[in-house]
Short mmCIF file of C-alpha atoms in Angstrom, two decimals:
data_model
loop_
_atom_site.label_atom_id
_atom_site.label_comp_id
_atom_site.label_asym_id
_atom_site.label_seq_id
_atom_site.Cartn_x
_atom_site.Cartn_y
_atom_site.Cartn_z
CA UNK A 218 0.20 0.09 0.24
CA UNK A 219 2.60 2.56 0.67
CA UNK A 220 4.06 2.19 -2.78
CA UNK A 221 0.89 2.97 -4.48
CA UNK A 222 0.89 5.89 -1.75
CA UNK A 223 3.73 7.08 -3.32
CA UNK A 224 3.09 6.11 -7.20
CA UNK A 225 0.31 8.18 -6.17
CA UNK A 226 1.78 11.09 -5.00
CA UNK A 227 4.66 11.34 -7.59
CA UNK A 228 2.25 11.46 -10.56
CA UNK A 229 0.20 14.12 -7.72
CA UNK A 230 3.62 16.02 -8.24
CA UNK A 231 3.45 15.68 -11.81
CA UNK A 232 0.02 17.37 -11.82
CA UNK A 233 1.23 20.37 -9.77
CA UNK A 234 3.85 21.13 -12.91
CA UNK A 235 0.37 20.57 -14.63
CA UNK A 236 -2.04 23.20 -12.12
CA UNK A 237 -0.90 26.95 -11.57
CA UNK A 238 2.04 27.32 -8.36
CA UNK A 239 4.80 25.84 -6.73
CA UNK A 240 5.01 21.79 -5.70
CA UNK A 241 5.47 21.30 -2.30
CA UNK A 242 8.66 20.68 -0.40
CA UNK A 243 9.99 20.18 2.67
CA UNK A 244 11.07 22.90 5.00
CA UNK A 245 12.14 22.24 8.04
CA UNK A 246 12.36 19.48 10.32
CA UNK A 247 12.36 19.16 14.26
CA UNK A 248 13.09 16.31 16.90
CA UNK A 249 12.27 16.96 20.40
CA UNK A 250 10.48 16.52 23.37
CA UNK A 251 8.05 19.49 23.25
CA UNK A 252 5.04 21.16 21.72
CA UNK A 253 3.44 23.40 18.93
CA UNK A 254 0.98 25.60 17.61
CA UNK A 255 0.88 29.11 15.52
CA UNK A 256 -0.95 32.41 15.53
CA UNK A 257 -1.47 34.97 13.12
CA UNK A 258 -4.69 36.69 11.14
CA UNK A 259 -6.16 38.20 7.86
CA UNK A 260 -5.06 41.54 6.94
CA UNK A 261 -7.90 43.11 4.79
CA UNK A 262 -11.42 43.23 5.22
CA UNK A 263 -14.71 45.11 5.21
CA UNK A 264 -13.52 47.80 8.24
CA UNK A 265 -9.67 48.52 8.75
CA UNK A 266 -10.25 48.23 12.86
CA UNK A 267 -14.17 46.34 13.09
CA UNK A 268 -15.06 43.05 13.15
CA UNK A 269 -16.66 41.53 10.13
CA UNK A 270 -19.48 39.01 10.77
CA UNK A 271 -20.84 38.85 7.66
CA UNK A 272 -21.46 36.01 5.90
CA UNK A 273 -21.41 37.39 1.91
CA UNK A 274 -19.64 36.32 -0.48
CA UNK A 275 -15.96 37.82 -1.06
CA UNK A 276 -16.50 39.36 -4.28
CA UNK A 277 -19.14 42.00 -3.79
CA UNK A 278 -17.61 43.34 -0.81
CA UNK A 279 -15.40 46.39 -0.97
CA UNK A 280 -12.66 45.27 0.97
CA UNK A 281 -9.43 47.48 2.59
CA UNK A 282 -6.70 47.34 4.31
CA UNK A 283 -7.14 45.62 8.74
CA UNK A 284 -5.06 48.72 10.56
CA UNK A 285 -5.15 48.37 13.64
CA UNK A 286 -1.54 49.60 15.46
CA UNK A 287 -2.77 53.29 15.38
CA UNK A 288 0.75 53.42 13.83
CA UNK A 289 1.01 56.59 10.00
CA UNK A 290 3.49 54.88 9.55
CA UNK A 291 1.75 51.62 8.24
CA UNK A 292 -0.67 50.77 5.62
CA UNK A 293 -1.96 47.20 7.10
CA UNK A 294 -0.92 45.47 10.08
CA UNK A 295 -3.31 43.23 12.41
CA UNK A 296 -2.55 41.42 15.79
CA UNK A 297 -2.47 38.08 17.72
CA UNK A 298 -1.83 37.47 21.32
CA UNK A 299 0.20 34.12 21.98
CA UNK A 300 -0.31 32.45 25.32
CA UNK A 301 0.84 28.93 25.99
CA UNK A 302 0.68 27.72 29.25
CA UNK A 303 4.88 28.02 29.83
CA UNK A 304 6.06 31.31 30.56
CA UNK A 305 8.85 30.88 29.53
CA UNK A 306 9.05 28.88 26.34
CA UNK A 307 12.43 27.31 25.29
CA UNK A 308 12.31 28.67 21.72
CA UNK A 309 13.39 25.20 18.92
CA UNK A 310 11.68 26.91 15.67
CA UNK A 311 10.11 29.98 14.99
CA UNK A 312 8.77 30.46 11.10
CA UNK A 313 6.90 33.95 9.13
CA UNK A 314 5.21 33.65 6.71
CA UNK A 315 1.90 36.12 5.46
CA UNK A 316 0.19 35.62 1.60
CA UNK A 317 -2.22 37.36 0.09
CA UNK A 318 -4.40 37.76 -3.28
CA UNK A 319 -2.54 40.88 -4.76
CA UNK A 320 -3.60 41.65 -8.32
CA UNK A 321 -3.55 44.66 -8.20
CA UNK A 322 -2.97 47.72 -5.65
CA UNK A 323 -7.05 48.57 -5.91
CA UNK A 324 -10.26 47.05 -7.68
CA UNK A 325 -13.46 48.00 -8.47
CA UNK A 326 -16.37 47.14 -10.61
CA UNK A 327 -17.78 48.13 -14.67
CA UNK A 328 -20.84 47.70 -16.14
CA UNK A 329 -20.44 47.97 -19.47
CA UNK A 330 -22.95 47.80 -22.58
CA UNK A 331 -23.05 44.93 -24.98
CA UNK A 332 -24.31 44.36 -28.20
CA UNK A 333 -26.11 40.71 -28.97
CA UNK A 334 -29.45 39.82 -30.79
CA UNK A 335 -30.34 43.52 -31.47
CA UNK A 336 -29.89 44.52 -27.72
CA UNK A 337 -28.35 46.06 -25.06
CA UNK A 338 -27.16 44.05 -22.66
CA UNK A 339 -25.39 45.57 -19.02
CA UNK A 340 -22.76 43.23 -18.13
CA UNK A 341 -20.66 43.86 -14.86
CA UNK A 342 -16.28 43.35 -15.09
CA UNK A 343 -13.62 43.58 -12.80
CA UNK A 344 -10.91 45.85 -13.31
CA UNK A 345 -8.30 47.46 -11.86
CA UNK A 346 -5.45 50.38 -11.30
CA UNK A 347 -2.88 47.85 -12.88
CA UNK A 348 -0.42 49.38 -10.25
CA UNK A 349 0.71 46.50 -8.74
CA UNK A 350 4.54 46.85 -5.92
CA UNK A 351 7.09 43.23 -6.72
CA UNK A 352 7.90 44.65 -3.60
CA UNK A 353 5.67 41.58 -1.26
CA UNK A 354 8.66 39.98 0.80
CA UNK A 355 9.29 43.59 3.25
CA UNK A 356 7.26 43.21 5.69
CA UNK A 357 7.06 45.08 9.91
CA UNK A 358 7.48 42.63 12.91
CA UNK A 359 6.39 43.80 16.27
CA UNK A 360 6.90 40.77 18.67
CA UNK A 361 5.44 41.76 22.65
CA UNK A 362 6.48 45.36 24.38
CA UNK A 363 8.88 46.33 21.21
CA UNK A 364 8.93 48.38 18.00
CA UNK A 365 8.51 47.79 15.08
CA UNK A 366 11.90 45.93 13.29
CA UNK A 367 11.86 45.54 9.65
CA UNK A 368 11.75 41.67 8.13
CA UNK A 369 13.06 40.83 4.71
CA UNK A 370 11.50 37.36 3.57
CA UNK A 371 12.02 35.22 1.11
CA UNK A 372 9.06 34.56 -2.04
CA UNK A 373 8.45 31.28 -1.78
CA UNK A 374 6.25 31.94 -4.80
CA UNK A 375 5.13 35.54 -6.58
CA UNK A 376 3.09 34.74 -9.92
CA UNK A 377 2.94 38.04 -11.16
CA UNK A 378 5.58 37.68 -13.60
CA UNK A 379 4.28 34.98 -14.62
CA UNK A 380 2.33 35.18 -17.61
CA UNK A 381 -0.08 32.08 -17.50
CA UNK A 382 -0.34 31.96 -13.83
CA UNK A 383 -3.25 33.28 -11.86
CA UNK A 384 -4.21 35.67 -14.15
CA UNK A 385 -7.03 37.27 -12.36
CA UNK A 386 -5.69 37.14 -8.79
CA UNK A 387 -1.82 37.25 -8.28
CA UNK A 388 -1.92 35.46 -5.55
CA UNK A 389 1.22 35.58 -3.46
CA UNK A 390 3.44 33.83 -0.26
CA UNK A 391 6.38 34.57 1.30
CA UNK A 392 8.35 33.83 4.39
CA UNK A 393 11.29 34.35 7.34
CA UNK A 394 13.04 32.36 10.19
CA UNK A 395 12.45 34.88 12.54
CA UNK A 396 13.71 31.51 15.01
CA UNK A 397 16.61 34.04 16.57
CA UNK A 398 14.21 37.02 17.41
CA UNK A 399 12.51 34.75 19.26
CA UNK A 400 14.74 33.30 21.37
CA UNK A 401 16.50 36.87 22.65
CA UNK A 402 12.57 37.73 24.26
CA UNK A 403 12.42 37.67 27.72
CA UNK A 404 8.73 37.37 27.81
CA UNK A 405 7.54 35.10 24.39
CA UNK A 406 3.98 34.87 25.21
CA UNK A 407 2.04 38.48 24.53
CA UNK A 408 1.05 40.49 21.43
CA UNK A 409 2.34 40.44 17.90
CA UNK A 410 1.87 42.63 15.25
CA UNK A 411 2.51 42.04 11.29
CA UNK A 412 2.10 44.91 9.33
CA UNK A 413 2.62 46.99 5.57
CA UNK A 414 1.60 43.22 4.17
CA UNK A 415 0.51 43.79 0.74
CA UNK A 416 -3.24 43.03 -1.20
CA UNK A 417 -5.79 44.19 -3.52
CA UNK A 418 -7.41 46.54 -1.90
CA UNK A 419 -11.04 46.91 -3.79
CA UNK A 420 -13.30 44.46 -5.18
CA UNK A 421 -11.16 41.08 -7.39
CA UNK A 422 -12.93 38.55 -9.33
CA UNK A 423 -13.43 35.93 -6.50
CA UNK A 424 -12.55 38.18 -3.73
CA UNK A 425 -9.17 39.80 -1.97
CA UNK A 426 -7.84 38.05 0.43
CA UNK A 427 -4.50 37.63 2.92
CA UNK A 428 -2.69 37.20 6.33
CA UNK A 429 0.25 36.38 8.18
CA UNK A 430 0.71 33.74 10.39
CA UNK A 431 3.73 32.58 13.92
CA UNK A 432 4.65 29.26 13.47
CA UNK A 433 6.31 28.27 16.75
CA UNK A 434 8.09 24.99 17.97
CA UNK A 435 8.52 24.73 21.71
CA UNK A 436 10.75 22.74 24.05
CA UNK A 437 9.11 20.51 27.17
CA UNK A 438 11.11 17.83 28.65
CA UNK A 439 7.22 16.48 29.90
CA UNK A 440 6.64 16.12 26.93
CA UNK A 441 6.73 12.99 25.02
CA UNK A 442 9.41 12.84 21.70
CA UNK A 443 7.74 13.90 18.83
CA UNK A 444 8.51 14.99 14.79
CA UNK A 445 7.83 18.01 13.35
CA UNK A 446 8.07 19.41 9.90
CA UNK A 447 7.47 21.79 7.77
CA UNK A 448 6.85 22.10 4.26
CA UNK A 449 6.62 25.71 1.68
CA UNK A 450 4.94 25.56 -1.33
CA UNK A 451 1.88 27.11 -3.23
CA UNK A 452 -1.09 25.20 -4.74
CA UNK A 453 -4.21 25.86 -6.59
CA UNK A 454 -6.33 22.79 -4.86
CA UNK A 455 -9.16 22.40 -7.69
CA UNK A 456 -10.73 19.32 -9.40
CA UNK A 457 -7.55 16.88 -8.77
CA UNK A 458 -6.22 15.40 -5.38
CA UNK A 459 -2.86 17.18 -3.76
CA UNK A 460 -1.44 14.44 -2.38
CA UNK A 461 1.68 14.96 0.41
CA UNK A 462 3.65 12.09 2.32
CA UNK A 463 5.24 12.90 5.42
CA UNK A 464 8.55 11.04 5.88
CA UNK A 465 11.10 11.25 8.23
CA UNK A 466 9.88 9.69 11.52
CA UNK A 467 9.32 6.43 13.53
CA UNK A 468 5.91 5.60 15.26
CA UNK A 469 6.90 4.90 18.88
CA UNK A 470 5.55 1.18 19.63
CA UNK A 471 3.79 0.30 21.47
CA UNK A 472 0.59 2.43 23.62
CA UNK A 473 -1.58 6.13 21.21
CA UNK A 474 -0.44 7.73 19.15
CA UNK A 475 -0.98 11.65 19.50
CA UNK A 476 -0.33 12.94 16.09
CA UNK A 477 -1.61 16.73 14.28
CA UNK A 478 -2.01 18.83 10.92
CA UNK A 479 -1.01 22.14 10.92
CA UNK A 480 -2.57 24.14 7.86
CA UNK A 481 -2.34 28.01 5.98
CA UNK A 482 -4.94 28.66 2.77
CA UNK A 483 -5.95 31.72 1.12
CA UNK A 484 -9.32 32.01 -0.78
CA UNK A 485 -11.68 28.97 1.49
CA UNK A 486 -15.08 31.16 0.96
CA UNK A 487 -17.39 30.55 3.96
CA UNK A 488 -20.62 29.98 1.78
CA UNK A 489 -19.03 27.61 -1.05
CA UNK A 490 -18.47 23.62 -0.31
CA UNK A 491 -17.06 20.98 -1.26
CA UNK A 492 -13.38 20.81 -0.36
CA UNK A 493 -12.08 18.61 2.09
CA UNK A 494 -8.79 17.27 3.79
CA UNK A 495 -8.34 13.98 4.04
CA UNK A 496 -5.63 11.46 6.21
CA UNK A 497 -4.54 7.91 4.50
CA UNK A 498 -5.93 5.12 6.70
CA UNK A 499 -3.27 2.71 5.99
CA UNK A 500 -5.37 -0.35 7.35
CA UNK A 501 -8.85 0.36 5.14
CA UNK A 502 -7.16 1.82 3.05
CA UNK A 503 -9.06 4.86 2.36
CA UNK A 504 -8.89 8.54 2.88
CA UNK A 505 -10.96 9.74 5.78
CA UNK A 506 -11.80 13.47 6.03
CA UNK A 507 -10.94 15.92 8.78
CA UNK A 508 -13.28 17.52 10.87
CA UNK A 509 -14.29 19.21 13.92
CA UNK A 510 -17.82 21.16 15.43
CA UNK A 511 -15.77 24.17 13.78
CA UNK A 512 -15.14 22.80 10.40
CA UNK A 513 -17.48 20.47 8.33
CA UNK A 514 -16.67 18.06 6.36
CA UNK A 515 -17.50 19.58 3.37
CA UNK A 516 -16.25 23.32 3.97
CA UNK A 517 -12.97 22.58 5.44
CA UNK A 518 -11.57 25.86 4.79
CA UNK A 519 -13.81 28.13 5.32
CA UNK A 520 -12.51 31.43 6.39
CA UNK A 521 -11.90 31.08 9.48
CA UNK A 522 -8.97 30.89 12.28
CA UNK A 523 -9.25 27.28 14.72
CA UNK A 524 -6.93 25.90 17.14
CA UNK A 525 -7.89 21.83 18.06
CA UNK A 526 -11.60 22.39 18.51
CA UNK A 527 -12.09 26.23 18.96
CA UNK A 528 -12.28 29.25 17.69
CA UNK A 529 -8.70 31.69 17.77
CA UNK A 530 -10.32 34.57 19.15
CA UNK A 531 -7.21 35.96 21.00
CA UNK A 532 -6.05 39.16 17.94
CA UNK A 533 -7.23 42.46 16.56
CA UNK A 534 -9.71 42.37 14.82
CA UNK A 535 -11.32 39.43 15.54
CA UNK A 536 -13.11 38.44 12.73
CA UNK A 537 -15.38 35.66 12.81
CA UNK A 538 -15.11 35.43 8.87
CA UNK A 539 -11.54 36.20 7.63
CA UNK A 540 -12.88 36.51 4.31
CA UNK A 541 -11.42 34.01 2.09
CA UNK A 542 -7.74 33.75 4.69
CA UNK A 543 -7.39 30.26 7.14
CA UNK A 544 -5.24 28.58 9.94
CA UNK A 545 -5.66 25.91 11.90
CA UNK A 546 -4.57 22.89 13.89
CA UNK A 547 -6.45 19.67 14.04
CA UNK A 548 -5.69 17.05 16.54
CA UNK A 549 -6.07 13.88 14.33
CA UNK A 550 -8.53 11.34 14.68
CA UNK A 551 -6.05 8.03 15.66
CA UNK A 552 -8.69 5.91 16.49
CA UNK A 553 -6.71 2.18 17.11
CA UNK A 554 -3.36 3.65 15.72
CA UNK A 555 -5.36 3.76 12.00
CA UNK A 556 -3.15 6.35 10.02
CA UNK A 557 -0.05 6.13 12.03
CA UNK A 558 0.64 2.90 13.18
CA UNK A 559 2.63 1.44 15.59
CA UNK A 560 5.67 1.98 14.18
CA UNK A 561 5.41 3.62 10.90
CA UNK A 562 7.22 5.49 9.16
CA UNK A 563 5.19 7.64 6.92
CA UNK A 564 1.63 9.10 6.70
CA UNK A 565 -0.54 10.63 3.72
CA UNK A 566 -2.73 13.94 3.59
CA UNK A 567 -4.83 14.74 0.01
CA UNK A 568 -6.49 17.66 -0.19
CA UNK A 569 -9.36 18.53 -2.95
CA UNK A 570 -12.05 21.06 -3.56
CA UNK A 571 -14.39 20.49 -6.13
CA UNK A 572 -16.21 24.63 -6.29
CA UNK A 573 -14.51 25.90 -3.77
CA UNK A 574 -11.01 26.37 -5.02
CA UNK A 575 -8.57 26.84 -2.61
CA UNK A 576 -4.77 28.21 -2.74
CA UNK A 577 -2.44 26.41 -0.31
CA UNK A 578 0.32 27.99 0.41
CA UNK A 579 1.12 26.56 3.77
CA UNK A 580 1.36 22.54 5.54
CA UNK A 581 2.88 21.17 8.77
CA UNK A 582 2.61 18.08 10.25
CA UNK A 583 3.60 16.41 13.15
CA UNK A 584 3.52 13.21 15.65
CA UNK A 585 4.96 11.18 18.87
CA UNK A 586 7.86 9.04 18.13
CA UNK A 587 10.41 6.18 19.73
CA UNK A 588 11.89 7.59 22.35
CA UNK A 589 15.35 5.72 20.36
CA UNK A 590 14.64 7.09 17.33
CA UNK A 591 14.86 10.38 18.87
CA UNK A 592 17.76 9.61 20.82
CA UNK A 593 18.77 8.69 17.42
CA UNK A 594 18.72 11.47 15.22
CA UNK A 595 19.79 14.34 18.58
CA UNK A 596 22.57 11.68 18.30
CA UNK A 597 23.11 12.72 14.41
CA UNK A 598 22.50 16.74 15.06
CA UNK A 599 25.11 16.51 17.92
CA UNK A 600 28.19 14.35 15.96
CA UNK A 601 27.32 17.30 12.28
CA UNK A 602 27.79 19.49 15.01
CA UNK A 603 31.47 19.21 15.57
#
């Protein structure tokens, strides 16, 4: 079954190139006793500071930059709070991602008369100012009790200069390793703000969207040994499945195994359905859809920010509908260890949508691992550092 899954994954990678986007590739692997979390917020909404609770289709809304920092030198900003049970975190890894729909600076709708069958037909079109910056990888980052610092990130993918890539939306995604910044903090819990993320304002076919996330791995000697991995890429998920295989770990020999998935995506509309996230059950050779009370199995990407069974509301503004910007951490149901079984060394997730296409830009996976396997990885790391 594993060879079959790997073959399907390789075929899916070939399909990646046929689609618009950038195939996902492994970015970071961490083996420690610890935990992971993510925080973040969206960056465009119907009002700069007020909370949006509506359910309108995204492309009928006149969107504006969120700007909550009361700093006239910034044009966009949103805030999220890190609140872990541990007060002084020993940061192992921290990554900042930001992504947005950015065809041009401002979009609008126009109505034109069309000639047809001796009748004047009025039809609405989307158009923009055709002004768009290529400097999407520079933002401002504020940690608890500090001032803004400039972050010059890496552009993972920007479709703007690619002629046939996403012509109606022109999305991008950027990444910065901010581990050293968080390791230097006296206090890691608190408010984080990201400013000057660029996105299309106004109206756009399909709707504009954008935001940021901060992904953190931290040590905890009282935790079980775990494997954490992140993947970078940018994929349009629509009609054809997108599969990712996680490897380079070994599950515990005995006992129940806890595992989780963390994701970031654009364009998941709250009112559109049929977007699905599934994990491969190797025992039954079937995919098991993930879902909970906040993320239905047929509307998994629904414009929300969630941590397991809870809405992540510790942010400003606290938009219930983040208008096409999804962040989440969800525990993978592993009843009877059917998805991650004892001694297993691989797992596979699959994404598909039949109507509500979305752009996947961040994937992270974590699972409990064999203590001896953790020791072997730690020893290898120590030898390599000599």
